[in-house]
Coordinates of C-alpha atoms (C1' of nucleotides) in Angstrom, one line a residue:
Chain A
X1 CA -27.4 -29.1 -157.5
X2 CA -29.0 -30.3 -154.2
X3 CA -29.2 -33.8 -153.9
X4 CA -32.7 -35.3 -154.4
X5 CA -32.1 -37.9 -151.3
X6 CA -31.6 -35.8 -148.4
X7 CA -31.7 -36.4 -144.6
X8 CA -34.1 -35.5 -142.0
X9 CA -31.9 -31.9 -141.1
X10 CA -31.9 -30.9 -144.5
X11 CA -36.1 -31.3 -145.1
X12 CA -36.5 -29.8 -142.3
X13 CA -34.4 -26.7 -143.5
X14 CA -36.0 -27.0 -146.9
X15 CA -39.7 -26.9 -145.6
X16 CA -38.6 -24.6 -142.7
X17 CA -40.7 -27.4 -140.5
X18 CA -38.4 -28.3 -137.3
X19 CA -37.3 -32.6 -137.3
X20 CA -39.4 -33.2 -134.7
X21 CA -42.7 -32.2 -136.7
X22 CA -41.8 -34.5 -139.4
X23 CA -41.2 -37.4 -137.5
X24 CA -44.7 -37.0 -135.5
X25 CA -46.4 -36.3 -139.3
X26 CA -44.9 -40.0 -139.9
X27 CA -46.2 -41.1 -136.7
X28 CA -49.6 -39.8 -137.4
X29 CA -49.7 -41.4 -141.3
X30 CA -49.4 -38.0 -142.7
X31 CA -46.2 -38.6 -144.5
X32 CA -45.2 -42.3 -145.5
X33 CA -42.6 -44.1 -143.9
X34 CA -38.8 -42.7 -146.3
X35 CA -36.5 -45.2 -147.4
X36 CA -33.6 -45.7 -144.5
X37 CA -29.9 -45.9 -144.6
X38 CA -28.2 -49.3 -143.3
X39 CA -27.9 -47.3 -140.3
X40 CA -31.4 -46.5 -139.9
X41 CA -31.5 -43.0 -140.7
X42 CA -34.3 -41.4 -142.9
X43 CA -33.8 -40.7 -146.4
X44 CA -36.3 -38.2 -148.0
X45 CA -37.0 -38.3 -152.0
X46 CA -38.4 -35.2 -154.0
X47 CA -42.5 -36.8 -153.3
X48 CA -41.9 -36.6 -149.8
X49 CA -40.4 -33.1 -149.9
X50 CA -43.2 -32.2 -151.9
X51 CA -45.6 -33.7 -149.5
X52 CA -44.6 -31.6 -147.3
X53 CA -44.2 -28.7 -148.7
X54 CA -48.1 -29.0 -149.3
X55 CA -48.9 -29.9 -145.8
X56 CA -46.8 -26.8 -144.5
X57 CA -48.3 -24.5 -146.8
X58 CA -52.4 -25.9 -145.8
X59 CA -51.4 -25.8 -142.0
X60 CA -49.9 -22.0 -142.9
X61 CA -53.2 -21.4 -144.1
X62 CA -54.6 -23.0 -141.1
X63 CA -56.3 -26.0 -142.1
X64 CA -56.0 -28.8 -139.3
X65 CA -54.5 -32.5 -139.4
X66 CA -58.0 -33.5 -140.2
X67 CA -58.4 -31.6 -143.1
X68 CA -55.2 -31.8 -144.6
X69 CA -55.9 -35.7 -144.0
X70 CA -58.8 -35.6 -146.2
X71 CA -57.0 -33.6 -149.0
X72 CA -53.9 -35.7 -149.0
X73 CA -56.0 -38.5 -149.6
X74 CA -57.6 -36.9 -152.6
X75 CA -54.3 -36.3 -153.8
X76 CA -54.0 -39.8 -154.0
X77 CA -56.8 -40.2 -155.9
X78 CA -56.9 -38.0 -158.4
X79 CA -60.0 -39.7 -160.1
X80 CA -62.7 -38.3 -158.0
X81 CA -64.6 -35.2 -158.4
X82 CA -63.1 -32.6 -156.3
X83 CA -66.3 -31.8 -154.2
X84 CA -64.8 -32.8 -151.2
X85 CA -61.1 -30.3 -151.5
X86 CA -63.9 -27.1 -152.4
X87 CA -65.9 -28.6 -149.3
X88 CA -63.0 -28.5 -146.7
X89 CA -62.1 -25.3 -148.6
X90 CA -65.4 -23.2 -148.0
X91 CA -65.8 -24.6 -144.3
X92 CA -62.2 -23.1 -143.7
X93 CA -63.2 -19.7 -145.7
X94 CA -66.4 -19.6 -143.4
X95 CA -64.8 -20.2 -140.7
X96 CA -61.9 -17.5 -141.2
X97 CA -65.1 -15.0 -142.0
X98 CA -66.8 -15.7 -138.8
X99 CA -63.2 -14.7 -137.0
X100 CA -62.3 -11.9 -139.0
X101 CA -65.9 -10.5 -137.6
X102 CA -65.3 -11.5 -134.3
X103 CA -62.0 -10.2 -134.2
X104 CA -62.4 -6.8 -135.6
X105 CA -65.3 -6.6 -132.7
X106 CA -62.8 -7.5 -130.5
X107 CA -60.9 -4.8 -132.0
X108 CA -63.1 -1.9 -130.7
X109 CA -62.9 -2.7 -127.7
X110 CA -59.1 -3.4 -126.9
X111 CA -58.9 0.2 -128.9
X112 CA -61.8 1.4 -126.2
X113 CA -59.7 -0.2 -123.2
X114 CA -56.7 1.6 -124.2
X115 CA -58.2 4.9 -124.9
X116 CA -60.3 5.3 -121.6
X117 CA -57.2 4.2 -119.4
X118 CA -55.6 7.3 -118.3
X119 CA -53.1 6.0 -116.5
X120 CA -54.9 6.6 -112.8
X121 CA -54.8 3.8 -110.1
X122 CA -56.2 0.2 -111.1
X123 CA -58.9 1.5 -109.1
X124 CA -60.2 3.7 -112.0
X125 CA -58.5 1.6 -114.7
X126 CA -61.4 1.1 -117.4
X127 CA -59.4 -2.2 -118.6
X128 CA -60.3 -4.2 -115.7
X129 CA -64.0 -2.5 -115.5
X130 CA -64.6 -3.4 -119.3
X131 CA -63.3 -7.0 -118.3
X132 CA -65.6 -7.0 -115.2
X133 CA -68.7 -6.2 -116.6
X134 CA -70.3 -7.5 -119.5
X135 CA -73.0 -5.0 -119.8
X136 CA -70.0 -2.6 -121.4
X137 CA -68.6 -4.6 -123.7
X138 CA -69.2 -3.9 -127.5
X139 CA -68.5 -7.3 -128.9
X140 CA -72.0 -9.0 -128.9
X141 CA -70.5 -12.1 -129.3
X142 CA -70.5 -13.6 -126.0
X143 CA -73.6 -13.0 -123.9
X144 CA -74.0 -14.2 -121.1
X145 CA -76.6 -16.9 -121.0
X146 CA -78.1 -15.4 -117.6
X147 CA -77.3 -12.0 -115.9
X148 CA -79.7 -12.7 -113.1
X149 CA -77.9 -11.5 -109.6
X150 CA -74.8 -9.9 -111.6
X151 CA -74.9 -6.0 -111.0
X152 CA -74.2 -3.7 -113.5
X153 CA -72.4 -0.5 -111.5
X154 CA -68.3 0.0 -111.4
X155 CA -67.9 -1.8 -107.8
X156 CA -65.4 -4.8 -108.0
X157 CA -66.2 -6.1 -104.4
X158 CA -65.9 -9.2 -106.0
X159 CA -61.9 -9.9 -105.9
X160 CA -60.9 -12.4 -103.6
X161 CA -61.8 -12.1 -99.5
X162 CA -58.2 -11.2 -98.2
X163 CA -57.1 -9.7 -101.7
X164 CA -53.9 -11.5 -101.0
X165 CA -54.6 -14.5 -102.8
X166 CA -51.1 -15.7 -104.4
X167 CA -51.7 -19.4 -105.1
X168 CA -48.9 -20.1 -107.4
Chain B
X1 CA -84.6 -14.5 -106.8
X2 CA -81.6 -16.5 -107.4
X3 CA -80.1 -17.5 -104.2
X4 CA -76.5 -16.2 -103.8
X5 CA -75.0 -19.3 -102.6
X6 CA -75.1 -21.5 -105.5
X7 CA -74.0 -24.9 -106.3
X8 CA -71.0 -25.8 -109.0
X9 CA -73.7 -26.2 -111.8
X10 CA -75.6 -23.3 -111.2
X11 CA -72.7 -21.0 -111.2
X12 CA -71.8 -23.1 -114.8
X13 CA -75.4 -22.2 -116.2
X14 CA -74.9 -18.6 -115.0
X15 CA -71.8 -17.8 -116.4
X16 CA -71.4 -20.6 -119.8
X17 CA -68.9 -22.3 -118.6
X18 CA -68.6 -26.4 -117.9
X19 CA -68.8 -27.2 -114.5
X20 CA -65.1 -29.0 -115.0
X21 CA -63.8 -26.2 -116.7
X22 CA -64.6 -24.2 -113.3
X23 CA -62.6 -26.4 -111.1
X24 CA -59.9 -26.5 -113.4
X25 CA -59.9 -22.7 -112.6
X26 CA -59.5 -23.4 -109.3
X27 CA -57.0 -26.1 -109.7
X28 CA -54.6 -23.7 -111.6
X29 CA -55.4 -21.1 -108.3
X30 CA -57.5 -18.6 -111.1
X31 CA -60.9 -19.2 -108.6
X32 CA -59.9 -19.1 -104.8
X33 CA -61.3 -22.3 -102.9
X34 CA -64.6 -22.0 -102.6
X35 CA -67.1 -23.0 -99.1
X36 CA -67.8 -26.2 -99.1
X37 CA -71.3 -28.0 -97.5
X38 CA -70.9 -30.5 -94.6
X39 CA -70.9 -33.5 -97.4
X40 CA -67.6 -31.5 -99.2
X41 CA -69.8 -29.7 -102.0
X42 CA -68.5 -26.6 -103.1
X43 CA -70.7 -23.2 -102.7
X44 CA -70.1 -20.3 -104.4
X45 CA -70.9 -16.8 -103.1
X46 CA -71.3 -13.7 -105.8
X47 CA -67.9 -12.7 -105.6
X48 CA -66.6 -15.8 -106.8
X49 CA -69.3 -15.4 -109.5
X50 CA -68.2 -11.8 -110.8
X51 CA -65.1 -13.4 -110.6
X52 CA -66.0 -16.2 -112.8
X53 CA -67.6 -13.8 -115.0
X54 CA -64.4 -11.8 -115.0
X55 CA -62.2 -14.7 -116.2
X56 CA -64.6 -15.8 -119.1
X57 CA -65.1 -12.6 -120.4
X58 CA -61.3 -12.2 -120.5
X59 CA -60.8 -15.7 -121.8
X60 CA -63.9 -15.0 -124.8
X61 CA -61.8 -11.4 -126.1
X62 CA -58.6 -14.3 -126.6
X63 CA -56.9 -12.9 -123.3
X64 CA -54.9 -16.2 -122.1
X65 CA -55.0 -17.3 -118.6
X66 CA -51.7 -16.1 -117.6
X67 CA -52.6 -12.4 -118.8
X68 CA -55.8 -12.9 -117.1
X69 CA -54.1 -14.3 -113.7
X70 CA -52.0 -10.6 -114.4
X71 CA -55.1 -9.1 -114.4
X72 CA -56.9 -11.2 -111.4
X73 CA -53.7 -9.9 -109.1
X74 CA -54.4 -5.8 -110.2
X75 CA -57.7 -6.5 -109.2
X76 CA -57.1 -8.0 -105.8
X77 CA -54.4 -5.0 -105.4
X78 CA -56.5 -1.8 -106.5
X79 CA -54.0 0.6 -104.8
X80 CA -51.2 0.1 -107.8
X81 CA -51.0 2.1 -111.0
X82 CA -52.7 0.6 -113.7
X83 CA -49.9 0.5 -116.0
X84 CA -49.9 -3.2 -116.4
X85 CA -53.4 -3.6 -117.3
X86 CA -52.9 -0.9 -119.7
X87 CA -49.6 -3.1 -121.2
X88 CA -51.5 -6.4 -121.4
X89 CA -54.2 -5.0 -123.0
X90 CA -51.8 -3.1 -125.7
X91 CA -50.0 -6.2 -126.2
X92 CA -53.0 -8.1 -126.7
X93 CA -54.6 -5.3 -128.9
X94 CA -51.1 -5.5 -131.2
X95 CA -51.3 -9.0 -131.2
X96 CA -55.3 -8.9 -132.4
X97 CA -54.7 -6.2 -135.3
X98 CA -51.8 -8.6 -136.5
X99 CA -54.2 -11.5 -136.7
X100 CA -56.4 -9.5 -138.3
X101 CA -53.7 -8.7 -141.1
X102 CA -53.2 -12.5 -141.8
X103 CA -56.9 -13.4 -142.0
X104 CA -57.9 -11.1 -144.5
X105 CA -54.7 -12.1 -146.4
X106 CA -55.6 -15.6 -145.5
X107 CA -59.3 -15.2 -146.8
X108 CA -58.5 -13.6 -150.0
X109 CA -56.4 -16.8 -151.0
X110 CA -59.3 -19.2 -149.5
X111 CA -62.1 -16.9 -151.5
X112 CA -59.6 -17.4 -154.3
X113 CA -59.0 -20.9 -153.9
X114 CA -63.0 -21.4 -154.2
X115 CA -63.6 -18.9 -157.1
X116 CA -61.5 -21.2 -159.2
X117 CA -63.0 -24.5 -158.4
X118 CA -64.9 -25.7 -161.1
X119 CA -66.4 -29.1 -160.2
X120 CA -64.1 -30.9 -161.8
X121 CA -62.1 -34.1 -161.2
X122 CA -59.4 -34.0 -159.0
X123 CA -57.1 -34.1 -161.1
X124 CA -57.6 -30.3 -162.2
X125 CA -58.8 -28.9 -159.2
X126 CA -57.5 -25.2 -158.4
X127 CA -57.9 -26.0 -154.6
X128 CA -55.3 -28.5 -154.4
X129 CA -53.2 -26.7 -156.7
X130 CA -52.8 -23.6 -154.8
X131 CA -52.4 -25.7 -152.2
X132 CA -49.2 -27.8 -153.6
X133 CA -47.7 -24.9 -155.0
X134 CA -45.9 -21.7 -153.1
X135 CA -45.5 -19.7 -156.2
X136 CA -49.4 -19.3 -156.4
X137 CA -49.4 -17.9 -153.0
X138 CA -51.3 -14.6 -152.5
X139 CA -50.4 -14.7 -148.2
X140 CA -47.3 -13.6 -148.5
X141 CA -46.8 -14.8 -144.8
X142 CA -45.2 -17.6 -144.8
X143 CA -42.2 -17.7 -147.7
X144 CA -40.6 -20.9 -147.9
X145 CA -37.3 -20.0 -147.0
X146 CA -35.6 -22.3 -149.7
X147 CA -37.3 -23.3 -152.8
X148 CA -34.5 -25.1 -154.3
X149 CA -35.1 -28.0 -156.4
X150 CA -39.0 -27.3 -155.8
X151 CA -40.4 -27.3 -159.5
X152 CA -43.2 -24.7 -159.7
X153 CA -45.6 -26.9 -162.3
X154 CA -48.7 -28.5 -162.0
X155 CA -47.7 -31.8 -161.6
X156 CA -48.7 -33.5 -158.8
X157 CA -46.5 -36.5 -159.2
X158 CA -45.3 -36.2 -155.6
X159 CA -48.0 -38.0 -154.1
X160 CA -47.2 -41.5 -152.0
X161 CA -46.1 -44.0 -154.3
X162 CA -48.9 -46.8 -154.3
X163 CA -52.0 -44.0 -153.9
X164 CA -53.3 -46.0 -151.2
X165 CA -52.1 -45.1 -148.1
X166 CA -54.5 -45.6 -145.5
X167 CA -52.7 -45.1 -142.0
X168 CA -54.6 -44.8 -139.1
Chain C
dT1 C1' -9.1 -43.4 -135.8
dT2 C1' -11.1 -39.9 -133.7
dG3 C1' -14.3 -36.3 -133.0
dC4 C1' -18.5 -34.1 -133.4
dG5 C1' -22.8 -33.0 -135.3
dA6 C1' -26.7 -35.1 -137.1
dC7 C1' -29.4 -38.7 -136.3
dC8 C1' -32.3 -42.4 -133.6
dT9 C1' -36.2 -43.9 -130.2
dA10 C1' -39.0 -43.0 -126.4
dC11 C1' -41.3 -40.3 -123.5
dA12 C1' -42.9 -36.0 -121.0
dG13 C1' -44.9 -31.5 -121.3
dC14 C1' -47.4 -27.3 -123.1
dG15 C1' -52.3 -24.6 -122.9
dA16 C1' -56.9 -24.8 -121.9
dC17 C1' -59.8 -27.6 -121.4
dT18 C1' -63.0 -32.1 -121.9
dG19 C1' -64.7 -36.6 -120.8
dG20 C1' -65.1 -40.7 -118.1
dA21 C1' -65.0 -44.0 -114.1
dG22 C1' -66.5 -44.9 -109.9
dG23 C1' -68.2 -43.3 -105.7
dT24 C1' -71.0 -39.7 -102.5
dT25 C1' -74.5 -36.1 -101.4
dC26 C1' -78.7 -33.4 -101.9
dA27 C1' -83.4 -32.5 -102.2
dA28 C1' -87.9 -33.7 -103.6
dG29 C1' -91.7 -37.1 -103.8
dG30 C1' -94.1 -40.9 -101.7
Chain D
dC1 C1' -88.6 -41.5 -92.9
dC2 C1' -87.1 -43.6 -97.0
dT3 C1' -86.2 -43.9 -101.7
dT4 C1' -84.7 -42.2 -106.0
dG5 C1' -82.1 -39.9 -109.3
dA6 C1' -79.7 -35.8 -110.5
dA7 C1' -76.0 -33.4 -109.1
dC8 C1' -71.8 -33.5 -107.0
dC9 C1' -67.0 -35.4 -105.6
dT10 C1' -61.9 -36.9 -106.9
dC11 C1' -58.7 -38.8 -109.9
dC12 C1' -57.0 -39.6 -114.2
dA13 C1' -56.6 -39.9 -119.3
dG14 C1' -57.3 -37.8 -123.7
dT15 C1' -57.6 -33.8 -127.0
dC16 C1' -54.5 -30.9 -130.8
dG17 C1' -50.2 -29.9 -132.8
dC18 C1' -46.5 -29.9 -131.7
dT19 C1' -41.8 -29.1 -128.7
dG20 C1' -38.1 -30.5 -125.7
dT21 C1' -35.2 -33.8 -123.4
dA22 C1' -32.4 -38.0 -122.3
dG23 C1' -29.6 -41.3 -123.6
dG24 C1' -27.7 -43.7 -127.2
dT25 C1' -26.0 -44.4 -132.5
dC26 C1' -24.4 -43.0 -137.2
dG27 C1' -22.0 -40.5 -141.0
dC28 C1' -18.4 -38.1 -142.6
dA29 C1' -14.3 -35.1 -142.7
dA30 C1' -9.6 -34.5 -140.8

DNA sequence: TTGCGACCTACAGCGACTGGAGGTTCAAGG
DNA sequence: CCTTGAACCTCCAGTCGCTGTAGGTCGCAA
């Protein structure tokens, strides 16, 4: 039977969220102040381990603060419709979509990198070319806004005068 | 024609990134020092531009700026074997295709999350639910590592005690 | 009573920027 | 030549979501 007031360690174990984290979620008004011992230590009941649980479980699933702000507070009001938990919802599903896309481009062409390096000098190493020039690069993503003055051949004249540069 | 020695902002239009974000680069020894004007301005020639262009290419396919200061030093050093290129790039590719993994899990259980919204109060809604409860979990990701004494109902009785909390 | 691990507060630091204050320079128009 | 205003300069603080450390206190078992 595990005690339903428990300390700071033994949340933390609980939610697998390290002591630290929990006291800044107080700090920030994500969690509300627990009861204290005479000695001033925190005592959690079951809400707050719930509360916790949940925001664990939203920032797992990437939502920010913010967010987890906003649906916290609907918890506490059960009352309302729940337009605003599917809104923060759907912005979170659109914005994992966009990524997925962007990271699958990104995909191809770590998986073209790889394959085209055959182990010669840097000097040949498509890596570094496909990093160098953008006119290569599969993942449409990030044009650049103007290519004016940037050549398009394999010469990396570019790297530092001396080529010696070691500011640390 | 675009002149080849450019000012800070020009170079910041040409390559989409802020103008502070450029000598941040060059703070943190990414951008060497650039020429400066009699009246301390800097000037940038094109190598410092392909340079530039290097770094935010890098930086937009997630590479961070330690892996691309790895990558700045095999550029400046084209006699080496490209091995370490080759290993950042793997490492970053493993790293993206694990990513990948978690969104589409992560997606299913927002899509899911959304599907069973209905529009009603608060009270019942599936968003919130899946949210407060780890057993309802598709993203197998991130197990709880000790569920103990966490009942696996609907209630949401857990939330702060007056339901008007309003830290901030 | 002693010992030690868990706890407390306060603050600094991470990465990768971004923004602002307050002052100087450049270049074009009059 | 002088004025104007945008662009530039340095320095510093803030963002997000924590994480780590220092230096001190508490709880509990032996």
């Amino acid at each position: 039977m595990t005690a339903d007031f428990v300390g700071i360690g033994e949340l933390a174990r609980r939610t697998g969220t390290k002591v630290q984290t929990i006291r800044y979620y107080e700090e920030i008004g994500l969690l509300p102040p627990p009861a204290r011992t005479t000695g001033n230590q925190r005592r959690y009941d079951r809400a707050a381990q719930q509360r916790l649980a949940f925001i664990r479980h939203a920032r797992e699933l990437g939502f920010s603060l913010d967010a987890i702000r906003t649906l916290l507070d609907l918890v506490d009001h059960p009352e309302q419709p729940c337009e605003r938990a599917d809104a923060v919802a759907r912005a979170r599903l659109a914005e994992v979509e966009s990524r997925i896309v962007r990271l699958l481009a990104l995909r191809e062409e770590l998986q073209r990198m790889v394959r085209e390096c055959h182990g010669g000098r840097v000097a040949q190493c498509r890596v570094i070319e496909v990093l160098a020039d953008h006119g290569r690069c599969l993942y449409a993503d990030h044009q650049a806004p103007d290519r004016t003055g940037v050549r398009r051949g394999g010469d990396r004249q570019w790297a530092s005068a001396d080529g010696q540069r070691s500011a640390s």
